[in-house]
Short mmCIF file of C-alpha atoms and ligand atoms in Angstrom, two decimals:
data_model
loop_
_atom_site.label_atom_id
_atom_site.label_comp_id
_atom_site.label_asym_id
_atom_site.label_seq_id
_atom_site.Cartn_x
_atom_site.Cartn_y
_atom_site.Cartn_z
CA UNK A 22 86.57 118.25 -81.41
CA UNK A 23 90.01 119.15 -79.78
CA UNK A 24 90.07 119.99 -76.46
CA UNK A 25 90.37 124.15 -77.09
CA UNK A 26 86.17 123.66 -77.85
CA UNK A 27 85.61 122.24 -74.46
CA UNK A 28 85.64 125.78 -72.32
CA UNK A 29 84.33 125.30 -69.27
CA UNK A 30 83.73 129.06 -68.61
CA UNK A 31 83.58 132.22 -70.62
CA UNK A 32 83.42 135.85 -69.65
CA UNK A 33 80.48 137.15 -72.33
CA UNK A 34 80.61 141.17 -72.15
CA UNK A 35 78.71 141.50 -68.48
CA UNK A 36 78.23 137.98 -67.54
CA UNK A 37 80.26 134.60 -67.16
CA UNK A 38 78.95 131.68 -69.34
CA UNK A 39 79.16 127.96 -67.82
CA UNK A 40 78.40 125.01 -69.05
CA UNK A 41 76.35 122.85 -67.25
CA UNK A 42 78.66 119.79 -65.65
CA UNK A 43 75.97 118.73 -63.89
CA UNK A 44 74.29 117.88 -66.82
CA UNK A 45 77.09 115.93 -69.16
CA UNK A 46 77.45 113.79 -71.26
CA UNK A 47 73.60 114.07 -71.76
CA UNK A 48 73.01 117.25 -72.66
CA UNK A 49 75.24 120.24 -73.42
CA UNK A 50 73.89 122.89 -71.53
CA UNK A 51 75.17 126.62 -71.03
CA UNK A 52 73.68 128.41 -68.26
CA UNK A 53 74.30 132.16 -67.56
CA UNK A 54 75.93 133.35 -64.30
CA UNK A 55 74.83 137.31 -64.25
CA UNK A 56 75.71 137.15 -60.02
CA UNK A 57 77.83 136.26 -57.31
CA UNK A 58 74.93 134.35 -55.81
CA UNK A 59 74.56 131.96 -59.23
CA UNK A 60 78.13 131.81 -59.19
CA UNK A 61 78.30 130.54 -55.80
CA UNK A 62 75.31 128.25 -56.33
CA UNK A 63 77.13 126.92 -59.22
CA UNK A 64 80.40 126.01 -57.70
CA UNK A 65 78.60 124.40 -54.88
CA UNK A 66 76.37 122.12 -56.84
CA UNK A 67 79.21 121.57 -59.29
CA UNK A 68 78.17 123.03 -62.27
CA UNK A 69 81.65 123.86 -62.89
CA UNK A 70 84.52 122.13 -61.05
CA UNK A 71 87.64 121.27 -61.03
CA UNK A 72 90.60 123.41 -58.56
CA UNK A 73 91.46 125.44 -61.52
CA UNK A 74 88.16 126.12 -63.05
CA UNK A 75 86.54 127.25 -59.77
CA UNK A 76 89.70 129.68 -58.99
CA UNK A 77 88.59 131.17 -62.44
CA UNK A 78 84.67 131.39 -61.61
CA UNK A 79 85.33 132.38 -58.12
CA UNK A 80 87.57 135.56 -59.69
CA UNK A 81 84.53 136.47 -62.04
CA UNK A 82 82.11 136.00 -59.34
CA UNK A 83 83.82 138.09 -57.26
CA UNK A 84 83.87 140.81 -59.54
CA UNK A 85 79.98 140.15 -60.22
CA UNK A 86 79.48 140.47 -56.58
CA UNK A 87 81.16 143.83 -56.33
CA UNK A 88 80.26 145.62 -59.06
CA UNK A 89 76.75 146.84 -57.70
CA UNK A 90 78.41 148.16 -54.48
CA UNK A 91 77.59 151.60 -54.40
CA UNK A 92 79.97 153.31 -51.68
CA UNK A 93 81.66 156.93 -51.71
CA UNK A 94 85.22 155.54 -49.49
CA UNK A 95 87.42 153.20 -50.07
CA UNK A 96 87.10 151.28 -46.51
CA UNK A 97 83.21 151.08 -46.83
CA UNK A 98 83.81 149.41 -50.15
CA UNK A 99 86.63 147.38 -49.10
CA UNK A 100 84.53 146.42 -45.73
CA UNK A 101 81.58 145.02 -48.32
CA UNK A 102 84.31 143.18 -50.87
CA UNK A 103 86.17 141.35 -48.54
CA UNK A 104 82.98 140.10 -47.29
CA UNK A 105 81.55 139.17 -50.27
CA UNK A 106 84.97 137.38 -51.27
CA UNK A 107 84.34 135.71 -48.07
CA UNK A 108 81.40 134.07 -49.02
CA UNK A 109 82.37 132.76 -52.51
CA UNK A 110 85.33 131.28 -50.67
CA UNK A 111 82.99 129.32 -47.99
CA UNK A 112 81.76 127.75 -51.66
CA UNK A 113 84.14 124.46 -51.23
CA UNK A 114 86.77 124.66 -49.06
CA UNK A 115 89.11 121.88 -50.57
CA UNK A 116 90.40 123.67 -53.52
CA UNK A 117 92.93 126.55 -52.28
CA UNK A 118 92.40 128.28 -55.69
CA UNK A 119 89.51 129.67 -55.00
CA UNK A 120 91.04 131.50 -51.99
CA UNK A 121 94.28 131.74 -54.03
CA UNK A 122 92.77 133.92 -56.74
CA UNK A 123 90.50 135.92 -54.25
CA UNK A 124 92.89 136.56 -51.99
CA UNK A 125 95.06 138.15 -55.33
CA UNK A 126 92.08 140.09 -55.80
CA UNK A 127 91.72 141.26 -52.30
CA UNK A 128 95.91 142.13 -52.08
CA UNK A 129 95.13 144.17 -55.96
CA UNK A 130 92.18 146.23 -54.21
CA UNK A 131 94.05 146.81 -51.35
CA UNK A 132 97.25 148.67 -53.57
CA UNK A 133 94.81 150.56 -55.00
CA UNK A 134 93.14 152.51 -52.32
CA UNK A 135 93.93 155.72 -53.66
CA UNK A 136 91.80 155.12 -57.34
CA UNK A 137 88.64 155.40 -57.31
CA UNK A 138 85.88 152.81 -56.64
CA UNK A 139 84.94 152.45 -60.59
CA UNK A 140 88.66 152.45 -61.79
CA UNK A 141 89.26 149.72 -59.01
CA UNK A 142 85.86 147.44 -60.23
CA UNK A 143 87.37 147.60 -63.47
CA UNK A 144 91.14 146.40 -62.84
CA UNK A 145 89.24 143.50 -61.14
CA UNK A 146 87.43 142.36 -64.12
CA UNK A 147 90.27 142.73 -65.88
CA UNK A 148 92.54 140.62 -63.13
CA UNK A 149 89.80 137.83 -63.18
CA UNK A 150 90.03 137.78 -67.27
CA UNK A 151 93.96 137.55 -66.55
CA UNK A 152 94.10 134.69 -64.22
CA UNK A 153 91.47 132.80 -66.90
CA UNK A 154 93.99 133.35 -69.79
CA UNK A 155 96.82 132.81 -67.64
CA UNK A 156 95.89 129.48 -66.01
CA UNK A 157 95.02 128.63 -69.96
CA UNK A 158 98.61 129.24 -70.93
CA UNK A 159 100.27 127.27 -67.59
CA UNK A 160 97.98 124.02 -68.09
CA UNK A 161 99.31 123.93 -71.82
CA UNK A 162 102.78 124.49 -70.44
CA UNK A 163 102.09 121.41 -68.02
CA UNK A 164 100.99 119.54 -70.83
CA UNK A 165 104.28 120.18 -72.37
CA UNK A 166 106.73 120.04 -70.20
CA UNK A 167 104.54 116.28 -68.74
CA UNK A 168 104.81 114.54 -71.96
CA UNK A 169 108.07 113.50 -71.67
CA UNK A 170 107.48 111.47 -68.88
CA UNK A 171 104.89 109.30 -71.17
CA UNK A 172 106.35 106.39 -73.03
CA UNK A 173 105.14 105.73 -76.86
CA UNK A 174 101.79 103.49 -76.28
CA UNK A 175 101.31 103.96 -73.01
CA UNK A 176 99.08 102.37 -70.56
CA UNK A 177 97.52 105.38 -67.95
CA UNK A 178 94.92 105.04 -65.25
CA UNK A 179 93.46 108.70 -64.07
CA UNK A 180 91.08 109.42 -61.70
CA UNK A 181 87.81 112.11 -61.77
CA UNK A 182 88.22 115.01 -64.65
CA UNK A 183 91.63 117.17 -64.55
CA UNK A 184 90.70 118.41 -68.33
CA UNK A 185 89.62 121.36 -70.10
CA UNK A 186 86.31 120.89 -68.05
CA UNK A 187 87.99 121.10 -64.90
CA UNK A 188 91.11 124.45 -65.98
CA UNK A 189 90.60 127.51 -68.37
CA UNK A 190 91.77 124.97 -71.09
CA UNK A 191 93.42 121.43 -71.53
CA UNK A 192 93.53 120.75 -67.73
CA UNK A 193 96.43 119.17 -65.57
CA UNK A 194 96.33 115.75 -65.75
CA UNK A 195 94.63 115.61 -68.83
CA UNK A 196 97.14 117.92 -70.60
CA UNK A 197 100.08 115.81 -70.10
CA UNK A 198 97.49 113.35 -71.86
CA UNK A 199 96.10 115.35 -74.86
CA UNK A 200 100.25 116.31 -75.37
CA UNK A 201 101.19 112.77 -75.70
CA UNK A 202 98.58 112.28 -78.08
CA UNK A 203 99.11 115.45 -80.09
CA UNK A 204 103.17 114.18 -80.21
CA UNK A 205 101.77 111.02 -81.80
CA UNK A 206 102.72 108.79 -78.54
CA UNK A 207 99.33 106.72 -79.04
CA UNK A 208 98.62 106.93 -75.57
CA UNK A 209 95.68 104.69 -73.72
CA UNK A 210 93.64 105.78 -70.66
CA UNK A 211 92.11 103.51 -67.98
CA UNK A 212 89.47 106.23 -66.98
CA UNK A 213 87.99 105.48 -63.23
CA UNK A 214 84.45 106.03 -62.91
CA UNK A 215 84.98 108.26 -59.93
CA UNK A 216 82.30 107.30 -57.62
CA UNK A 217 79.65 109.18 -56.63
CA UNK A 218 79.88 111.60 -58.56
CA UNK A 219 80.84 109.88 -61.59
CA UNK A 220 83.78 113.00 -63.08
CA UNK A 221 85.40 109.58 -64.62
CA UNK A 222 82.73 108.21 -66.57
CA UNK A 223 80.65 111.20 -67.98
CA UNK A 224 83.48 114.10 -68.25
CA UNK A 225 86.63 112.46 -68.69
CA UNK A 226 85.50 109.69 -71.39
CA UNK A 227 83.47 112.47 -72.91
CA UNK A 228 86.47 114.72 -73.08
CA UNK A 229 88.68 111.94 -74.51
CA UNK A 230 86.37 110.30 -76.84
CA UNK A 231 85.93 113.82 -78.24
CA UNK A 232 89.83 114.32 -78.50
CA UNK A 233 90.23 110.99 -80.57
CA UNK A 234 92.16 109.67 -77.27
CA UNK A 235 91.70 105.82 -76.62
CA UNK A 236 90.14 105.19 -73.16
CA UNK A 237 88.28 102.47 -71.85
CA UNK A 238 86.10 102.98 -68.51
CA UNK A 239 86.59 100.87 -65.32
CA UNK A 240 85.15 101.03 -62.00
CA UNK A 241 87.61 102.18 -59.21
CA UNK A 242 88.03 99.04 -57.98
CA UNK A 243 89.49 97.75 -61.23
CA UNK A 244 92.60 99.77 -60.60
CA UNK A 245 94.36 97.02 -58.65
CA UNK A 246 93.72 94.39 -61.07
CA UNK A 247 94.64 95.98 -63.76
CA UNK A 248 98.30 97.29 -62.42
CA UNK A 249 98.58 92.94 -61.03
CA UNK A 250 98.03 91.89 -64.54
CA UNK A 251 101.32 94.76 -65.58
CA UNK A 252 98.32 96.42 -67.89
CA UNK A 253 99.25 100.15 -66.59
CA UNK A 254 102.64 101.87 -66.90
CA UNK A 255 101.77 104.47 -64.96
CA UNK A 256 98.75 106.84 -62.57
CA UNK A 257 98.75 110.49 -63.46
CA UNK A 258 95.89 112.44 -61.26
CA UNK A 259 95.37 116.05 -60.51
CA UNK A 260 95.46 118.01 -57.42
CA UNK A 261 92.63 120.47 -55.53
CA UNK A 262 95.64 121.15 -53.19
CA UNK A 263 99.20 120.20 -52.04
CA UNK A 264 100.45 120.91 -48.90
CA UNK A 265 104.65 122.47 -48.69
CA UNK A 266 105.72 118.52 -47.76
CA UNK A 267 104.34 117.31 -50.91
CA UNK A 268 100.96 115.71 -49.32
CA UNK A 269 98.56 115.83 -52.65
CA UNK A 270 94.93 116.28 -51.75
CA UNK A 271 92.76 115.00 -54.67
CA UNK A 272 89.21 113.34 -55.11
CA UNK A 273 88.61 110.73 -52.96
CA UNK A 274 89.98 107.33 -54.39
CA UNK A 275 93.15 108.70 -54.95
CA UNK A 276 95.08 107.81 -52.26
CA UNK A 277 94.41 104.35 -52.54
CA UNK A 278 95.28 104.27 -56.30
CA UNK A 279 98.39 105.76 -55.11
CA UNK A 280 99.07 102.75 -52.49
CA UNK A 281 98.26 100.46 -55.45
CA UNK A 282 100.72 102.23 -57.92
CA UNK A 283 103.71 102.33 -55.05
CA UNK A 284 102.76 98.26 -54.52
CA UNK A 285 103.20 97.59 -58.15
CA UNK A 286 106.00 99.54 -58.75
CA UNK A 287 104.26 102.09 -61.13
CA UNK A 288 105.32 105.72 -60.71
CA UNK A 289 102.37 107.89 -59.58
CA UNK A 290 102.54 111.72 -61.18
CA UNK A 291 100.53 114.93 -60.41
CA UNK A 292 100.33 117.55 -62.53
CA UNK A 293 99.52 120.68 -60.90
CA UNK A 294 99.69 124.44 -61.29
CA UNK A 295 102.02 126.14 -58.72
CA UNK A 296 98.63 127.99 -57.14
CA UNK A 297 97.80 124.49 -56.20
CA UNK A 298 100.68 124.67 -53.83
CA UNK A 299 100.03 125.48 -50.17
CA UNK A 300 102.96 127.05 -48.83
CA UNK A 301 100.92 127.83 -45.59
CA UNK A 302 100.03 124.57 -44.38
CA UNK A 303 102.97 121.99 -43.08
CA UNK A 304 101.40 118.79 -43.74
CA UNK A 305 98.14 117.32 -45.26
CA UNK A 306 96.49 116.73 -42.23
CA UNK A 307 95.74 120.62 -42.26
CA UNK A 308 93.54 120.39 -45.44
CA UNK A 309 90.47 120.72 -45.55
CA UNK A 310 88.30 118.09 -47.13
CA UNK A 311 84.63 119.05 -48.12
CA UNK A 312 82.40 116.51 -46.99
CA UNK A 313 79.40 116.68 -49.07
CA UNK A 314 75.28 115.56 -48.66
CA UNK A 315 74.17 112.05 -48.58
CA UNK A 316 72.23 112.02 -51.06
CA UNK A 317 75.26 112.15 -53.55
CA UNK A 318 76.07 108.59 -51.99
CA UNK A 319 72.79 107.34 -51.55
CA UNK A 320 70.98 108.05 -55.55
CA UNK A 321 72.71 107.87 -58.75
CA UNK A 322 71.01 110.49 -60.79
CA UNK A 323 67.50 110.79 -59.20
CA UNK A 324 67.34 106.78 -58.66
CA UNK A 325 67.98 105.71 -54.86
CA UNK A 326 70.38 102.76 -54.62
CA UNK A 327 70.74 102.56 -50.62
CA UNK A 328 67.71 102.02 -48.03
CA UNK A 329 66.12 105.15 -47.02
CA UNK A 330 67.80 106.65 -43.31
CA UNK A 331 71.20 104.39 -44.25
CA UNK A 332 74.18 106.47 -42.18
CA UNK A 333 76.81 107.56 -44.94
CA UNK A 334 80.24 108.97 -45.01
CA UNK A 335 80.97 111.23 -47.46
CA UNK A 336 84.53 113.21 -47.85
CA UNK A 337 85.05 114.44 -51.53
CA UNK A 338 89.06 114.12 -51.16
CA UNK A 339 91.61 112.23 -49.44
CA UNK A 340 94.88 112.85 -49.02
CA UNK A 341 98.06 110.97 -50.40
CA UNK A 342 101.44 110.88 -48.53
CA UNK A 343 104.40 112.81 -50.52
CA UNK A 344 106.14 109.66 -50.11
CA UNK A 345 103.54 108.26 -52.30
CA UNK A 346 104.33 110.60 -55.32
CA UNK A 347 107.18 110.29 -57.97
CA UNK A 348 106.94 113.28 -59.17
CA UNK A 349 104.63 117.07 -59.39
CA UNK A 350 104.58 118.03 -63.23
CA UNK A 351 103.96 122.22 -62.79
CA UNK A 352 104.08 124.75 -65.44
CA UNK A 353 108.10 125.36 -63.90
CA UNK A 354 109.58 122.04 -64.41
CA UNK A 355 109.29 118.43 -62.97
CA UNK A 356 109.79 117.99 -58.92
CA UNK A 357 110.82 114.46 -58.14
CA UNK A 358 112.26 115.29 -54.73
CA UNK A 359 113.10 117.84 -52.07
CA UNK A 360 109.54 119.38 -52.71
CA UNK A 361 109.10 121.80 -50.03
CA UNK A 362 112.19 123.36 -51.05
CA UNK A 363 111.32 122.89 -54.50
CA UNK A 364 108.15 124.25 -54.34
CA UNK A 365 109.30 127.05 -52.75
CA UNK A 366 112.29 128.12 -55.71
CA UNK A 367 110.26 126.95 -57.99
CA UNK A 368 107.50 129.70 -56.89
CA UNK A 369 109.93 132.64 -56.34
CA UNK A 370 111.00 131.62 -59.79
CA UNK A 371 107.48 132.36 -61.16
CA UNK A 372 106.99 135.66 -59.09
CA UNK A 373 110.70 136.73 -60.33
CA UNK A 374 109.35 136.19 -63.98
CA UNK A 375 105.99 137.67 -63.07
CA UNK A 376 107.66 141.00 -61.87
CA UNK A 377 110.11 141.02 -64.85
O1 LIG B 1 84.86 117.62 -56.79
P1 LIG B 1 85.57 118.00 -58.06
O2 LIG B 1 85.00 117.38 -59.27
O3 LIG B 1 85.74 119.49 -58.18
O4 LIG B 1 87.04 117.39 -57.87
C1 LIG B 1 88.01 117.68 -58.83
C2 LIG B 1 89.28 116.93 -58.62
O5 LIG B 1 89.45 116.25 -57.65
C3 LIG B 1 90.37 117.13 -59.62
O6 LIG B 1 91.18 116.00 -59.68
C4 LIG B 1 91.23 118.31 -59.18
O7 LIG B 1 90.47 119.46 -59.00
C5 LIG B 1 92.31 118.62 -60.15
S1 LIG B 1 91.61 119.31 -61.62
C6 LIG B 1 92.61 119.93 -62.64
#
């Protein structure tokens, strides 16, 4: 299996078709997502995941959430939509594409006041189905452009799932992975487990095993041993968001992989679509990091492995200095240095293309 036949979402005529992440590698389950309410249940609980893939379910959500208002004006309608985009966004706050692709929505809606209510449910739809196939077409362009910065038989350590599971298709991370391997690079993946919720060990090995990709599965504390003993050339990881200095928020455990990789002397990469790029906030310190229930700490599966009433800390991201990173891999180009000003052409870049 390559990794076009792992989708994690698909729009089927009325309704949006997930599978289950929840429930992998066990069992491949596809569950159908006919409202805004199941969509927001199922970004919450994880079913699908990843800062790409919920921008993508948040846009069809959106549009499932708006389609039943019945309203005769455009500011009664608009009052009820931007609420309703409201709540999908409350979902998980970490991940700024889910408010990046509702607030494109929200800005599309608002330039079309003057159509009428049906015309304007139905450029949505179609907008959500464009920022699926579009964020398809940048993660393989990541994947391209990232390669080069993998040596023949390389040694990688990643952290949680950035692959098709987590994007429209091929993922971030992952991309610059399945690339390497698809240009005959032979590469190797130290995949961390990802603790608690385990993205490492049942998506990513499943989506690399699949693809043919060596990959052998450590615990995150392995890391540091394995970069002492000179058995990893390099970290790549993902991003949910990146503030304009470069500060990379990412599942928690990456920062101190980063540490390890900068103490070691291994370059640290993150591949990231531009929408992952927070022009609005200064620093990392103003991200937001989703802390999420106990019990994802406290049980593995069902099974409880801490003493019932145990106090627990649980933040799903951390965040990773700029001065931390050697370099953002984006569907644009490779930015070693200068990022906010990078980020910032590199973006007006994009929108100058877009327009064109
Ligand atoms: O809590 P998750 O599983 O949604 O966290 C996902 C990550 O941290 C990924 O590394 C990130 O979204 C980048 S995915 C392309």
């Amino acid at each position: 299996m390559t990794p076009d036949a792992v989708a994690s979402i698909q729009w089927k005529g009325d309704k949006a078709r997930l599978i289950d992440q929840t429930r992998l590698p066990g069992e491949e389950v596809y569950i159908d997502i006919e409202t805004m309410e199941q969509m927001h249940e199922a970004i919450q609980k994880l079913r699908i995941r990843g800062a790409p893939a919920i921008g993508i379910a948040a846009a069809y959500g959106f549009y499932l959430g708006i389609r039943s208002i019945e309203a005769d004006h455009f500011d009664s309608f608009w009052d009820t939509a931007s609420s309703k985009a409201d709540y999908l966004a409350s979902a998980r706050p970490t991940a700024v594409n889910l408010q990046w692709a509702l607030e494109r929505l929200k800005d599309g809606i608002k330039e079309r006041r003057t159509q009428s209510i049906e015309d304007i449910k139905g450029w949505v739809l179609n907008e959500a189905k464009r920022i699926h196939e579009k964020d398809k077409k940048i993660c393989k362009e990541i994947g391209e452009i990232g390669h080069a910065l993998i040596p023949e038989e390389a040694n990688i350590i990643t952290h949680c799932n950035t692959g098709s599971l987590a994007t429209g298709l091929y993922g971030t991370a992952l991309s610059v992975i399945y690339h390497a391997h698809a240009n005959e690079k032979n590469p190797h993946v130290w995949v961390d487990e990802t603790r608690p919720l385990l993205q490492g060990a049942r998506l990513t090995t499943w989506e690399l095993m699949h693809a043919n990709i060596n990959c052998t599965l450590i615990t995150d504390s392995t890391a540091g041993s394995i970069m002492k003993k000179g058995m990893a050339d390099l970290v790549i990881v993902g991003t949910d968001r990146v503030a304009a200095n470069g500060d990379v928020a990412n599942k928690i455990g990456t920062y101190p992989l980063a540490v390890l990789a900068d103490r070691h002397h291994i370059p640290f990469y993150v591949a990231a679509p531009l929408s992952s790029i927070d022009l609005n906030l200064s620093s990392g310190d103003q991200i937001p990091i989703e802390e999420r229930s106990s019990e994802e700490l406290t049980h593995i599966g069902t099974t409880r492995v801490a003493p019932e009433g145990t106090p627990t800390y649980t933040p799903a991201f951390d965040v990773t200095a700029h001065s931390l990173v050697n370099g953002f891999i984006t569907e644009e180009g490779v930015i070693r240095d200068h990022f906010e000003s990078q980020f910032a052409e590199f973006k007006q870049k994009q929108g100058a293309k877009t327009r064109s």
